[in-house]
XYZ file of C-alpha atoms in Angstrom:
665
model
C -36.036 19.365 44.878
C -34.136 22.235 43.157
C -35.841 23.653 39.938
C -39.296 22.440 39.391
C -40.090 20.586 36.465
C -42.497 22.522 34.079
C -44.784 21.399 31.373
C -45.367 23.464 28.122
C -49.065 23.592 27.883
C -51.117 24.202 24.676
C -54.779 25.373 25.497
C -57.334 25.409 22.392
C -60.667 27.144 23.044
C -63.358 29.257 21.389
C -63.059 32.877 21.337
C -66.300 33.315 23.333
C -64.725 31.869 26.473
C -61.419 34.240 26.053
C -62.234 36.050 29.187
C -63.337 33.263 31.563
C -59.962 31.378 30.450
C -57.823 34.473 30.775
C -59.599 34.972 34.381
C -58.950 31.167 35.240
C -55.300 31.014 34.236
C -54.675 34.173 36.241
C -56.513 33.086 39.410
C -54.242 29.974 39.524
C -51.095 32.143 39.798
C -49.206 29.305 37.991
C -49.095 29.910 34.343
C -46.417 31.996 32.448
C -47.771 32.943 29.082
C -45.464 32.320 26.018
C -45.813 34.890 23.482
C -47.311 34.006 19.989
C -44.797 32.332 17.485
C -46.005 34.752 14.795
C -43.314 37.341 14.156
C -45.800 40.309 13.543
C -48.436 39.212 15.931
C -50.954 41.910 16.299
C -53.700 41.892 19.038
C -57.447 41.768 17.720
C -59.216 45.118 17.509
C -61.580 44.368 20.502
C -58.814 43.246 22.737
C -56.703 46.257 21.640
C -59.743 48.648 22.598
C -60.293 46.550 25.987
C -56.774 46.936 26.789
C -56.660 50.740 25.693
C -59.511 51.264 27.979
C -57.831 49.641 30.878
C -54.734 51.666 30.476
C -56.919 54.961 30.625
C -58.291 53.637 33.757
C -54.929 53.004 35.311
C -53.610 56.378 34.222
C -56.585 58.079 36.096
C -55.754 55.845 38.997
C -51.970 56.569 38.993
C -52.809 60.211 38.935
C -55.182 60.085 42.018
C -52.653 57.823 43.780
C -49.910 60.266 43.031
C -51.949 63.371 44.073
C -53.991 62.277 46.966
C -51.880 59.932 48.779
C -49.285 62.583 50.355
C -52.760 64.133 52.013
C -53.883 60.689 53.126
C -53.515 59.329 56.730
C -53.591 55.631 56.385
C -55.295 54.029 59.298
C -53.113 50.970 58.649
C -49.589 51.505 59.740
C -47.032 50.864 56.974
C -45.389 47.801 58.782
C -48.864 46.182 59.240
C -49.834 46.748 55.609
C -46.532 45.441 54.321
C -46.876 42.256 56.433
C -50.316 41.491 54.876
C -52.866 43.337 57.233
C -54.945 44.536 54.203
C -58.621 44.285 53.354
C -59.612 41.202 51.530
C -61.545 41.469 48.546
C -62.922 39.329 45.592
C -62.493 40.216 41.975
C -66.406 40.368 41.674
C -66.333 42.886 44.464
C -63.754 44.940 42.661
C -65.778 44.752 39.395
C -68.668 46.028 41.038
C -66.713 48.793 42.618
C -65.340 49.817 39.423
C -68.623 49.894 37.770
C -70.105 52.230 40.473
C -67.139 54.800 40.677
C -66.615 57.685 38.424
C -62.909 57.898 37.911
C -63.144 60.679 35.336
C -65.323 62.591 37.704
C -63.054 62.218 40.597
C -59.868 63.130 38.526
C -61.715 66.355 37.281
C -62.671 67.246 40.936
C -59.043 66.698 42.198
C -57.586 68.564 39.124
C -59.633 71.551 39.947
C -58.529 71.636 43.728
C -55.011 71.023 42.496
C -54.936 73.834 39.976
C -56.427 76.261 42.404
C -54.048 75.279 45.042
C -51.155 75.801 42.651
C -52.675 79.281 41.654
C -52.952 80.178 45.296
C -49.460 79.101 46.002
C -47.952 81.000 43.017
C -49.630 84.064 44.612
C -48.423 83.165 48.012
C -44.824 82.898 46.799
C -45.079 86.368 44.966
C -46.600 88.030 48.012
C -43.997 86.686 50.398
C -41.148 87.620 47.885
C -42.764 91.321 47.873
C -42.902 91.436 51.631
C -39.173 90.429 51.550
C -38.495 93.210 49.182
C -40.388 95.558 51.310
C -38.570 94.667 54.549
C -35.292 95.884 53.136
C -36.802 99.173 52.030
C -37.691 100.561 55.502
C -35.380 103.429 55.009
C -36.969 105.106 51.917
C -39.100 107.782 53.120
C -41.005 108.614 49.851
C -44.095 106.731 48.176
C -42.685 103.658 46.117
C -44.565 105.093 43.137
C -41.572 107.411 42.411
C -39.721 104.247 41.648
C -42.011 102.092 40.077
C -43.944 104.581 38.039
C -42.015 107.908 38.470
C -43.347 111.302 37.331
C -43.091 113.094 34.060
C -39.608 114.383 35.063
C -38.375 112.222 37.836
C -37.802 108.352 38.200
C -35.685 106.209 40.584
C -34.114 102.891 41.183
C -33.252 100.651 44.430
C -30.494 98.349 44.542
C -27.594 97.080 46.566
C -23.786 97.800 46.588
C -20.684 96.933 48.617
C -20.393 98.934 51.699
C -16.738 99.811 50.740
C -18.172 101.352 47.460
C -20.520 103.676 49.064
C -18.130 106.665 49.487
C -16.877 106.008 45.862
C -20.246 106.115 44.630
C -21.222 109.351 46.318
C -18.174 110.731 44.882
C -18.923 109.540 41.453
C -22.262 111.353 41.701
C -20.777 114.614 43.018
C -18.338 114.716 40.028
C -20.908 116.434 37.935
C -22.791 119.343 39.456
C -25.863 118.359 37.443
C -25.769 114.969 38.864
C -25.788 116.348 42.294
C -28.655 118.971 41.651
C -30.948 116.449 39.475
C -30.496 113.402 41.962
C -31.058 112.183 45.518
C -29.167 109.283 46.971
C -30.397 107.661 49.881
C -28.511 104.885 51.815
C -29.950 102.576 54.312
C -28.098 102.706 57.878
C -25.270 100.288 57.955
C -22.169 99.647 60.285
C -18.635 98.278 59.826
C -19.997 94.791 59.665
C -22.316 95.230 56.956
C -21.126 93.847 53.578
C -24.101 94.783 51.335
C -25.976 98.115 51.764
C -29.235 98.904 50.311
C -29.415 102.214 48.242
C -32.322 104.205 46.604
C -31.646 106.825 43.892
C -34.145 109.431 42.675
C -33.009 111.183 39.435
C -34.179 113.434 36.733
C -35.240 111.413 33.543
C -32.897 113.747 31.366
C -29.920 112.070 33.006
C -30.891 108.483 33.183
C -28.405 107.042 30.844
C -25.551 108.762 32.655
C -26.969 107.676 36.072
C -27.069 104.137 34.917
C -23.638 104.149 33.501
C -22.345 105.409 37.005
C -24.381 102.858 38.880
C -22.940 99.950 36.530
C -19.344 101.288 37.055
C -19.423 101.337 40.869
C -21.255 97.889 41.274
C -24.809 98.956 42.127
C -27.126 95.967 41.624
C -30.688 97.121 40.864
C -33.755 95.395 42.228
C -36.684 94.996 39.993
C -39.646 96.560 42.059
C -43.026 95.275 41.471
C -45.039 97.827 39.622
C -48.055 97.373 41.915
C -45.986 99.201 44.694
C -47.561 102.637 44.817
C -47.828 103.813 48.366
C -45.042 104.171 51.198
C -43.376 100.983 52.470
C -45.424 100.762 55.523
C -48.635 101.108 53.495
C -47.515 98.355 51.065
C -46.351 96.154 53.757
C -49.809 96.426 55.544
C -51.581 95.726 52.226
C -49.465 92.787 51.455
C -49.690 91.425 54.870
C -53.552 91.369 54.600
C -53.262 89.644 51.025
C -51.054 87.069 52.443
C -53.131 86.260 55.247
C -56.086 85.752 53.088
C -54.247 83.780 50.653
C -52.901 81.494 53.676
C -56.407 80.802 54.818
C -57.462 79.779 50.952
C -54.329 77.515 50.816
C -55.299 75.924 54.207
C -58.841 75.568 52.890
C -57.862 73.771 49.803
C -55.498 71.375 51.766
C -58.407 70.580 53.894
C -60.589 69.970 50.983
C -57.697 67.746 49.384
C -57.435 65.802 52.723
C -61.091 65.352 52.692
C -60.954 63.982 48.840
C -58.063 61.517 49.982
C -59.868 60.299 52.968
C -63.079 59.658 51.091
C -61.472 58.059 47.885
C -58.047 56.735 48.312
C -59.242 53.360 49.802
C -61.351 53.103 46.634
C -58.595 54.188 44.467
C -56.087 51.559 45.978
C -58.442 48.707 45.374
C -59.053 49.951 41.841
C -55.397 50.014 41.404
C -54.961 46.515 42.012
C -58.207 45.730 40.054
C -57.063 47.375 36.723
C -53.435 46.031 37.282
C -54.852 42.554 37.517
C -56.856 43.092 34.345
C -54.009 44.850 32.403
C -51.808 41.762 33.343
C -54.646 39.361 32.564
C -55.265 40.797 29.010
C -51.777 41.705 27.948
C -50.818 38.271 28.770
C -53.314 36.325 26.847
C -53.404 38.811 23.966
C -49.960 37.137 22.881
C -52.035 34.033 21.995
C -52.384 32.744 18.403
C -55.873 32.965 16.901
C -58.056 31.883 14.026
C -61.424 33.471 13.192
C -63.164 31.398 15.901
C -60.547 29.818 17.993
C -57.501 30.878 20.157
C -54.305 29.246 21.074
C -52.849 30.042 24.366
C -49.232 28.572 25.210
C -47.982 28.960 28.767
C -45.424 27.098 31.116
C -46.997 25.568 34.219
C -45.328 23.520 36.967
C -45.754 19.785 36.576
C -47.497 19.348 39.969
C -50.187 22.256 39.126
C -50.994 20.677 35.752
C -53.811 18.656 36.780
C -55.464 21.453 38.807
C -55.088 23.860 35.538
C -56.774 21.180 33.511
C -59.751 20.805 35.909
C -60.165 24.620 36.015
C -60.325 25.141 32.402
C -62.331 22.344 31.535
C -65.037 23.418 33.913
C -65.483 26.419 31.775
C -66.444 24.827 28.656
C -66.391 21.133 27.199
C -64.869 22.429 23.839
C -61.528 22.988 25.098
C -58.416 21.074 24.356
C -55.343 21.303 26.686
C -52.108 19.573 25.845
C -49.082 19.119 28.095
C -45.692 18.192 26.742
C -41.977 18.134 28.316
C -39.749 21.155 27.066
C -37.913 20.415 23.946
C -34.279 19.822 24.008
C -33.452 23.183 22.592
C -35.774 25.188 24.543
C -34.850 27.099 27.562
C -37.916 27.336 29.916
C -37.834 29.643 32.954
C -36.968 28.364 36.195
C -38.960 27.952 39.304
C -37.292 27.205 42.558
C -39.157 24.552 44.403
C -37.532 23.463 47.813
C -38.744 21.882 51.010
C -39.861 23.768 54.163
C -36.215 23.912 55.683
C -34.547 25.205 52.450
C -37.442 27.415 50.863
C -36.638 30.485 52.912
C -33.071 30.368 51.470
C -34.519 30.654 48.037
C -34.327 34.320 48.265
C -30.411 34.264 48.505
C -30.219 32.635 45.098
C -32.980 34.929 43.414
C -30.904 37.838 44.836
C -27.769 36.701 42.852
C -29.488 35.022 39.617
C -31.950 32.375 38.974
C -30.452 28.961 37.718
C -31.081 27.796 34.342
C -34.025 25.143 33.863
C -31.550 22.441 33.649
C -28.743 23.820 35.795
C -28.067 23.067 39.430
C -30.228 24.960 42.055
C -27.507 26.074 44.530
C -30.047 26.812 47.208
C -29.941 23.490 49.073
C -26.232 23.443 48.791
C -25.608 27.130 50.179
C -28.410 26.835 53.050
C -26.460 24.995 55.569
C -23.341 26.927 55.184
C -25.277 30.314 55.270
C -26.981 29.240 58.338
C -23.677 28.451 60.105
C -21.967 31.575 59.026
C -24.635 33.829 60.128
C -24.676 32.053 63.636
C -20.947 32.625 64.013
C -21.127 36.393 62.816
C -23.874 37.220 65.105
C -22.882 34.672 67.649
C -24.774 35.808 70.884
C -27.251 33.503 72.748
C -29.172 36.537 74.163
C -29.506 38.311 70.721
C -30.984 34.983 69.195
C -33.505 34.777 71.860
C -34.604 38.455 71.273
C -34.717 37.755 67.381
C -36.650 34.468 68.087
C -39.128 35.744 70.043
C -39.869 38.846 68.097
C -40.135 36.785 64.953
C -42.625 34.455 66.724
C -44.549 37.408 67.728
C -44.756 38.836 64.337
C -45.879 35.335 63.004
C -48.644 35.579 65.888
C -49.758 39.050 65.267
C -49.454 38.767 61.284
C -51.401 35.941 59.796
C -51.996 37.307 56.236
C -48.712 38.049 55.151
C -47.622 36.845 51.595
C -45.637 33.540 51.277
C -42.423 35.590 50.180
C -42.347 37.865 53.149
C -42.885 34.856 55.430
C -40.199 32.855 54.012
C -37.783 35.831 54.394
C -38.666 36.327 58.081
C -38.325 32.477 58.409
C -34.899 32.719 57.266
C -33.770 34.909 60.192
C -35.850 32.583 62.422
C -33.803 29.523 61.349
C -30.587 31.701 61.612
C -31.507 32.690 65.207
C -31.243 28.894 66.145
C -27.799 28.669 64.880
C -26.906 32.057 66.400
C -28.121 30.722 69.724
C -26.096 27.478 69.334
C -22.888 29.430 68.611
C -23.682 31.898 71.518
C -23.907 29.065 74.042
C -20.709 27.435 72.960
C -18.793 30.530 72.790
C -20.232 31.857 76.081
C -21.744 34.968 74.666
C -25.090 36.351 76.240
C -25.713 39.884 75.551
C -21.913 40.236 75.336
C -20.341 39.561 78.844
C -23.692 40.007 80.655
C -23.679 37.006 82.814
C -19.980 37.635 84.004
C -20.894 41.290 84.727
C -24.287 41.205 86.297
C -25.256 37.363 87.088
C -22.067 35.845 88.237
C -24.005 32.891 89.875
C -24.402 31.513 86.227
C -20.983 31.845 85.219
C -20.161 27.972 86.252
C -23.186 26.912 84.001
C -21.954 29.157 81.184
C -18.517 28.104 81.316
C -19.531 24.221 81.292
C -21.205 24.527 78.001
C -18.360 26.766 76.353
C -16.252 24.934 73.644
C -14.572 28.066 72.156
C -13.524 31.414 73.566
C -13.169 34.088 70.839
C -12.016 36.572 73.655
C -9.032 34.713 74.874
C -8.367 32.085 72.187
C -9.207 33.847 69.059
C -6.744 31.753 67.018
C -8.783 28.643 67.875
C -11.873 30.445 65.971
C -9.749 31.581 63.421
C -8.791 28.108 62.777
C -12.297 26.909 62.730
C -13.164 29.658 60.292
C -10.538 28.909 57.833
C -11.333 25.036 58.161
C -15.080 25.870 57.134
C -13.526 28.039 54.457
C -11.684 25.104 52.967
C -14.691 22.875 53.342
C -17.041 25.587 51.559
C -14.752 26.101 48.723
C -13.810 22.413 47.855
C -17.563 21.516 48.118
C -17.953 24.120 45.502
C -15.012 22.454 43.386
C -16.849 19.030 43.568
C -20.290 20.336 42.745
C -18.692 21.842 39.688
C -17.037 18.455 38.824
C -20.208 16.925 39.471
C -22.149 19.289 36.992
C -19.314 18.537 34.437
C -19.351 15.159 34.617
C -23.133 14.647 34.158
C -22.794 16.601 30.963
C -19.978 14.341 29.895
C -17.221 16.605 30.352
C -14.957 14.208 32.503
C -11.553 15.263 31.513
C -12.468 18.927 32.237
C -13.853 17.876 35.622
C -10.602 16.230 36.663
C -8.372 18.878 35.023
C -10.105 21.969 36.390
C -11.890 20.944 39.493
C -10.953 17.681 40.925
C -7.100 18.368 40.518
C -7.505 21.555 42.668
C -9.411 19.495 45.188
C -6.614 17.091 45.559
C -4.053 19.938 45.751
C -5.570 22.298 48.151
C -6.813 19.396 50.482
C -3.432 17.542 50.251
C -1.604 20.768 51.139
C -3.976 21.457 54.181
C -3.335 17.809 55.244
C 0.218 18.135 54.883
C 0.387 21.464 56.831
C -1.991 20.468 59.652
C -0.046 17.023 59.890
C 3.178 18.708 60.064
C 2.054 20.903 62.963
C 1.258 17.924 64.893
C -2.615 18.315 64.836
C -3.121 14.895 63.079
C -1.587 11.717 63.194
C 1.785 11.444 60.922
C 0.461 9.269 58.253
C -1.696 12.275 57.249
C 1.492 13.972 56.158
C 2.232 11.047 53.597
C -1.489 11.243 52.315
C -1.397 14.979 52.263
C 1.956 15.205 50.210
C 0.546 12.413 47.582
C -2.786 14.163 47.131
C -1.013 17.543 46.622
C 1.560 16.212 44.048
C -1.006 14.323 42.101
C -3.284 17.362 41.904
C -0.327 19.528 41.078
C 0.735 17.313 38.229
C -2.701 17.195 36.894
C -3.105 20.881 36.938
C 0.322 21.319 35.342
C -0.587 18.921 32.437
C -4.092 20.056 31.952
C -3.034 23.949 31.680
C -0.887 22.930 28.518
C -3.831 20.937 27.000
C -4.351 22.090 23.458
C -0.806 23.922 23.184
C 1.500 22.576 20.650
C 4.238 24.396 21.662
C 6.152 22.540 24.674
C 7.751 25.840 25.963
C 4.321 27.404 26.231
C 2.930 24.266 27.954
C 5.404 24.486 30.667
C 4.824 28.163 31.112
C 1.038 27.689 31.224
C 1.582 24.711 33.762
C 3.533 26.906 36.089
C 1.188 29.736 35.669
C -1.802 27.489 36.527
C 0.104 26.434 39.806
C 0.743 30.235 40.560
C -3.131 30.493 40.589
C -3.096 28.682 43.998
C -2.657 32.005 45.601
C -6.028 32.993 44.663
C -7.357 30.049 46.716
C -5.380 31.373 49.617
C -6.947 34.640 49.195
C -10.488 33.038 49.105
C -9.637 31.079 52.357
C -8.437 33.874 54.100
C -11.570 35.715 53.324
C -13.428 33.357 55.848
C -11.539 35.176 58.741
C -14.545 37.679 58.493
C -16.294 35.080 60.639
C -14.137 35.587 63.400
C -14.071 39.189 63.030
C -17.603 39.816 62.981
C -18.514 37.477 65.906
C -15.500 38.972 67.728
C -17.011 42.391 67.014
C -20.392 41.457 68.021
C -19.057 40.234 71.367
C -16.833 43.427 72.060
C -19.819 45.755 71.356
C -21.803 43.863 73.970
C -19.109 43.978 76.522
C -18.720 47.698 76.028
C -22.381 48.253 76.453
C -22.414 46.264 79.696
C -19.293 48.139 80.734
C -21.174 51.410 80.279
C -24.131 50.097 82.055
C -22.090 49.260 84.809
C -20.563 52.544 85.250
C -23.980 54.203 84.813
C -25.284 52.040 87.766
C -22.819 54.054 90.080
C -24.594 57.371 89.597
C -26.357 58.265 92.840
C -30.180 57.805 92.968
C -30.987 57.364 89.396
C -27.928 55.029 88.583
C -29.753 51.594 87.976
C -32.665 53.497 85.683
C -29.877 55.016 83.733
C -27.943 51.512 83.507
C -31.260 49.721 82.442
C -31.743 52.383 79.673
C -28.219 52.258 78.581
C -28.035 48.261 78.326
C -31.301 47.775 76.757
C -30.852 50.667 74.267
C -27.329 49.612 73.485
C -28.162 45.943 73.058
C -31.200 46.859 70.713
C -28.664 48.938 68.593
C -26.185 46.229 68.553
C -28.734 43.767 67.399
C -29.646 45.695 64.640
C -26.315 46.601 63.402
C -24.872 43.269 63.877
C -27.603 41.239 62.097
C -26.951 43.626 58.997
C -23.465 42.577 58.811
C -24.354 39.135 59.661
C -26.537 38.820 56.751
C -24.272 40.729 54.260
C -20.909 39.147 54.874
C -21.991 35.470 54.867
C -23.819 36.415 51.657
C -20.842 37.593 50.322
C -18.843 34.354 50.966
C -21.710 32.513 49.022
C -21.659 34.888 46.032
C -18.056 35.523 45.494
C -16.007 32.537 47.009
C -18.684 29.704 46.810
C -20.638 30.515 43.642
C -17.289 31.605 41.939
C -16.255 27.920 41.874
C -19.417 26.439 40.270
C -22.432 28.697 39.681
C -23.024 31.445 37.013
C -26.924 31.609 37.114
C -28.337 33.441 34.235
C -31.659 31.507 34.004
C -35.031 33.447 33.609
C -37.197 33.441 36.650
C -40.639 32.030 36.399
C -43.198 34.823 36.260
C -46.678 33.660 36.326
C -49.750 35.706 35.519
C -51.087 36.979 38.868
C -53.532 39.025 40.520
C -51.990 42.365 41.579
C -51.992 42.592 45.480
C -50.265 45.899 46.307
C -52.829 47.353 48.385
C -55.478 44.691 49.031
C -55.570 40.861 49.342
C -57.528 39.946 46.169
C -59.383 36.622 46.126
C -60.600 34.949 42.953
């Protein structure tokens, strides 16, 4: 299947049916609009006004969503909503809802509550700050008016200074008799552990400049006192406590009002969000059309197998419609749409995470799917874990029947990989680690009878399998690259840069394995011949186009030295052993801890069950992550590095927005 074939559609129609055409194209979800061919294409005034009105509505919707959502308790759990458990509505129902909803009025009401809340919380912050200041002034015996306002002849200040500077500060004030006579220093109680000490100083206005200078020299940092402080510290504290209680009650009242607004309106706002986003996508897309005084031309890409459906849909709107469908021109680069069968489609996301293929390029999805499937199974490698994942996914599919195709395919990916995990778990004898050996010895003969590899006692065997898979994977990538070059007529490049390395690497492997006695002796000769032929081609091809014979020779040797990079790539596949081994060891440790816990008197088995179940749940979660990431790295770095670069534009059709609700045409 691979990259779907597209048709370039040109749809001619009268302006009077523009809205019906736009709606029909969007409802199919299969049309990617092509922008107008005019360089300075501008939208008609009526369409511009329509889009401007939609944008204003979207602005209101976004404001309400941003403001009210934190106060909204969604009756549908987040996971359920993500998996498709959302209300189902039609566009006509949303249109009616939009006409009956006063978004501007709701925004005004919400802003009023929001502004009042902001004012109350500003006053709350101020009151709490004032209460904090008062809590440090309990040592001051006089009305605070002496400091905040003063008298005709007296004023004062409050501040902090280092405890070590208190005696120095007292001495500085006593150096001049007039300071001592015209000032009073009050120090808050402190002990030897205190670092900063609160101090109040009342003094005559006539010596204010001198007093401020002494304070600055001795490190007294003044505190700005609110001018509203008039009475004693206790009086002001009592007054602010009352104000604070009233403000907190008002804040709670406003929060309840905001919650009520959210409860009443967020479901409506969410529906309108999808509605106006759908309209915005619709009219912004079709506004790229070419037009005359009476007619419009909308161009779009459409999958070939959907073309007849599109034709029937638009022709049902008006008989005065002309739709032409053509194959892309040779110099055009259409977007790419991956179209694979049921078994391969869940793996599309792996390719899309990297980069979509070009329209005429190779879709690597069917090529990587079997390798990723095998690698995932080897990394997780536990039959018990596979059964848990398989059962959980079946439960999800049974419970959530409205999930989007993309989410469903992503979950299917893990469903498929749980099968390979089960197979590898059986042949490697891993079932929740060594659970059978530790707790169900009666099943040991059955388990052992199905074991083909044992990573715990013979890791070199699994390492060999991993490296062999690496060689197959990399050589397959080279052959794909050679095929791609050959189909484009680049036969010499295919032989020189791909087939030569295939011969060289495979030949060396056959030579090494045959020499080690793992293959019949004649494979040594076959491998030697392949390696020599490959090396000669690599050597000659590296000097192609270089007139200087000395440089030809240097380039040839440097090219052969590049074989070390292939060695590094092959060794990367040892992670298949490492991750599978790690999964088995974690399972063994969990079972060991569970066995030890079982020896606790009275509650031992209860603790053991909790440890085993909880531990294996954690192990499944952490090992699934590793089993997804590391095989993916082998695809992206080692495999794709041999033949695939991506760079295609993904097919992005005009669709209905379904972020909050499932919208039906």
